Short mmCIF file of C-alpha atoms in Angstrom, two decimals:
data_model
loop_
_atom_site.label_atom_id
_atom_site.label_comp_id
_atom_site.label_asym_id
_atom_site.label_seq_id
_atom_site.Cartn_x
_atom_site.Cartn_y
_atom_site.Cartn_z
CA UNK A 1 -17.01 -59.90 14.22
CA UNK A 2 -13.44 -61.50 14.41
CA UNK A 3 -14.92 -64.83 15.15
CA UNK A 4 -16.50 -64.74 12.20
CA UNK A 5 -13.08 -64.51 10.81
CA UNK A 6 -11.60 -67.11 12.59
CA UNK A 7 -14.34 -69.94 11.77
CA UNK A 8 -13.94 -68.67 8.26
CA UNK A 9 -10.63 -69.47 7.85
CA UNK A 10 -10.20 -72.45 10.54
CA UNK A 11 -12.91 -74.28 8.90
CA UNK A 12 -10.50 -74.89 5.17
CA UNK A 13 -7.17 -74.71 6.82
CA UNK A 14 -8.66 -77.67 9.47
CA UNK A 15 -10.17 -79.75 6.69
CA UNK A 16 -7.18 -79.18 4.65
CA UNK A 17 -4.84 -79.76 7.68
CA UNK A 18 -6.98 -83.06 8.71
CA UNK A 19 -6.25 -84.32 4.86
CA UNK A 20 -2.91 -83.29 4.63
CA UNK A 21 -2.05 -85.44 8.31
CA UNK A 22 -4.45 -88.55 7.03
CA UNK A 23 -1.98 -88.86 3.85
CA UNK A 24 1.24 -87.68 5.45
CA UNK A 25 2.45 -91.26 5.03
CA UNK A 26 1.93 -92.04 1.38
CA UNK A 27 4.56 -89.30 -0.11
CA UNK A 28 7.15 -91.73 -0.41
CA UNK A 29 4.50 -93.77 -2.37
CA UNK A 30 3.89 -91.03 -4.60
CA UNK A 31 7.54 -89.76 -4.87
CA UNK A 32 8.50 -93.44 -6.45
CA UNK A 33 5.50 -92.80 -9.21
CA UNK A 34 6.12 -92.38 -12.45
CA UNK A 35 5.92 -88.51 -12.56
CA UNK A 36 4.70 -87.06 -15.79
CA UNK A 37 6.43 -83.45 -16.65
CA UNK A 38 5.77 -80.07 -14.66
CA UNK A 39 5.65 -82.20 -11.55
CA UNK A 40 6.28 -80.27 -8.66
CA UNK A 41 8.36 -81.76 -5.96
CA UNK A 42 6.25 -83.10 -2.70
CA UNK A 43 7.04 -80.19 -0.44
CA UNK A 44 5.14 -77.49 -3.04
CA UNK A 45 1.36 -79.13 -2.64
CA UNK A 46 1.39 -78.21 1.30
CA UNK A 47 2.69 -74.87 0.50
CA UNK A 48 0.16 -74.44 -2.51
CA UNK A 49 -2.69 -75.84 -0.78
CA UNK A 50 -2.48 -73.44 2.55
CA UNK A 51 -2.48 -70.79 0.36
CA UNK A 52 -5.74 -71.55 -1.42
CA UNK A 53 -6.80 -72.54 2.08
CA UNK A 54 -6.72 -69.33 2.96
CA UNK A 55 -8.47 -68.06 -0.14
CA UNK A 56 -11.43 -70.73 0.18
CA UNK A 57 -11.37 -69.49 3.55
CA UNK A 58 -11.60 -65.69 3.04
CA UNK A 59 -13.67 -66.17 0.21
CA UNK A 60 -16.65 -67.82 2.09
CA UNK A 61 -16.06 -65.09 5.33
CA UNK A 62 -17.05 -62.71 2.71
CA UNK A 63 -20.07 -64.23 1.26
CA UNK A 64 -21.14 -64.61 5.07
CA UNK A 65 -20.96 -60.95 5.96
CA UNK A 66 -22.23 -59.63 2.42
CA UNK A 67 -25.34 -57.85 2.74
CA UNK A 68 -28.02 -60.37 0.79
CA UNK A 69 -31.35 -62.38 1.80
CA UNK A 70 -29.64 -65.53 4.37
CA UNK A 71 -31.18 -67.97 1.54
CA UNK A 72 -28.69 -66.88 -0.99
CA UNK A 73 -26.14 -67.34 1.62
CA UNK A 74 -27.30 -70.85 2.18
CA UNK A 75 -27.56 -71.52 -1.27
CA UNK A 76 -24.00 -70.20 -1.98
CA UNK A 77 -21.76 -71.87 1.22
CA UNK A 78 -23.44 -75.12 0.66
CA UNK A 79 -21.80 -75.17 -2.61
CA UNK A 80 -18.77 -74.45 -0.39
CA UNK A 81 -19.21 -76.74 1.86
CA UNK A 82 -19.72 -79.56 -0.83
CA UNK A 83 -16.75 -78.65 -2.58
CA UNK A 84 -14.88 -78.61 0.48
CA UNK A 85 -15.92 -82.00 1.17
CA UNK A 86 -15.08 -83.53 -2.09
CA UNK A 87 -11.56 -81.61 -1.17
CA UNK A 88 -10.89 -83.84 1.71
CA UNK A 89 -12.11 -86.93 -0.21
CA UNK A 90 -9.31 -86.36 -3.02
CA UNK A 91 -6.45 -86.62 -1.54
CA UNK A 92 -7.30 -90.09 0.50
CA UNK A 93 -8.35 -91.93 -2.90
CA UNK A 94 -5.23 -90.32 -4.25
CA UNK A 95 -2.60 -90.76 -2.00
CA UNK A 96 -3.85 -93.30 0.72
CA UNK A 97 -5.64 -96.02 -1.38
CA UNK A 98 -3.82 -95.31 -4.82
CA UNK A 99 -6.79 -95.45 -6.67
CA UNK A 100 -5.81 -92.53 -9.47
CA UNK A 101 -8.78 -93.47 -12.16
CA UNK A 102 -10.85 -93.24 -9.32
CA UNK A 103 -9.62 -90.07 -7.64
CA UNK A 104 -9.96 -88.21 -11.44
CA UNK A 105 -13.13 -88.79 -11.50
CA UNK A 106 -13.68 -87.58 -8.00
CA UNK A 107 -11.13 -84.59 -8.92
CA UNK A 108 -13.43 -83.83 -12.37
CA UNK A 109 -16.45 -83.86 -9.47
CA UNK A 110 -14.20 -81.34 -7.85
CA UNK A 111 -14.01 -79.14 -10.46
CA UNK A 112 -17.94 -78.85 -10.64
CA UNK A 113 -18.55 -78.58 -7.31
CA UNK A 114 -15.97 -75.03 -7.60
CA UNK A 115 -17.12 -74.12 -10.57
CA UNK A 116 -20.72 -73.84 -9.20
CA UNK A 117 -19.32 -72.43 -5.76
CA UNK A 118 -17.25 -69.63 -7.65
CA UNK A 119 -20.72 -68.97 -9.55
CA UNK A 120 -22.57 -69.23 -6.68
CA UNK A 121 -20.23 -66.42 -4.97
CA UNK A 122 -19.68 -63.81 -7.88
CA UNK A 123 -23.62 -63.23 -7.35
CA UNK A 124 -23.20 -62.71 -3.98
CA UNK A 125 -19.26 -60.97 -3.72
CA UNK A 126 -17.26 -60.93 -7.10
CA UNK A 127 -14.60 -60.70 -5.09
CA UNK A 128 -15.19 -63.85 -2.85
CA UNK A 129 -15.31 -65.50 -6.77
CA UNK A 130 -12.12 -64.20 -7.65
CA UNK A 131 -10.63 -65.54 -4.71
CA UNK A 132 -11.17 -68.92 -5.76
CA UNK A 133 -10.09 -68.63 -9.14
CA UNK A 134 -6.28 -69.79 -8.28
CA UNK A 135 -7.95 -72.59 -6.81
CA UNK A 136 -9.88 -73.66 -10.14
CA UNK A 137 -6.86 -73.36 -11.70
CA UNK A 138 -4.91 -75.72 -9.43
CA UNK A 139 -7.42 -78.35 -9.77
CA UNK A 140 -6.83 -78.38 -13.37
CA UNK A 141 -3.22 -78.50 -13.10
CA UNK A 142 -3.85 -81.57 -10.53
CA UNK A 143 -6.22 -82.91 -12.82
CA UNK A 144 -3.52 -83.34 -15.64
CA UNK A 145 -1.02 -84.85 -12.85
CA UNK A 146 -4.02 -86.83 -12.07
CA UNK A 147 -3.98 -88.22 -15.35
CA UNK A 148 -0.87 -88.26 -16.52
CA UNK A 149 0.17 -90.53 -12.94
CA UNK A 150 -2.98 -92.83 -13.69
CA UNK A 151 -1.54 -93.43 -17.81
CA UNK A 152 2.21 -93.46 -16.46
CA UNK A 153 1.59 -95.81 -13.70
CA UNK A 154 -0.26 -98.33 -15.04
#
């Protein structure tokens, strides 16, 4: 089943990819913010974000192929796929129209959308959970740059 592999992981790494080319303009917007401290340098998010790509991406190929009734499936990857949405909404309201109150909000919808996918998945594959983890994490570091950009930049 390598397609299922594929899909899995083309399905992130496009939306991701599709974001990441839709706001490939506004770095030099966002390198002449304000930055608040522990602000990576521009070239770490699309180095960051394939990674967890790849994660999202792996973790969902494994709830697909566990062994469990298709409705818990459904249940659990339409979490994904609304989380993975709200992903590709970020970085536009972010980046592209500069609205940073806004795209905290969005980013604190974010963070509930994974936190329900990651609890959605350890019922299914603890592993698939774990997976996404790292990418909890980095929404709450982004959330504080988030922040911090939307106070500093005023």
């Amino acid at each position: 089943m390598l397609w299922v592999w594929i899909i899995g992981l083309a399905i992130p790494l496009a939306v991701g990819g599709l974001a990441g080319r839709l706001t490939m303009g506004s770095m030099a917007t966002y390198g002449a913010l304000v930055q608040p401290p522990l602000a990576p340098p521009p070239w770490v998010f699309p180095v960051v974000w394939a990674v967890l790509y790849l994660l999202m991406g792996i973790a969902s190929v494994l709830v697909w192929k566990a062994d469990v009734p298709q409705e818990e499936k459904k249940r659990a990857l339409t979490w994904y796929g609304a989380q993975l949405a709200a992903n590709f909404v970020w970085p536009l309201l972010f980046f592209n129209a500069g609205l940073y109150g806004i795209a905290l909000m969005w980013l604190v919808l974010l963070l509930a959308l994974v936190t329900a996918t990651i609890v959605a998945f350890r019922q299914i594959n603890p592993t698939a959970a774990w997976l996404l983890v790292p990418y909890a994490l980095w929404l709450l570091f982004a959330t504080y740059l988030n922040a911090a950009i939307w106070l500093l930049n005023r």
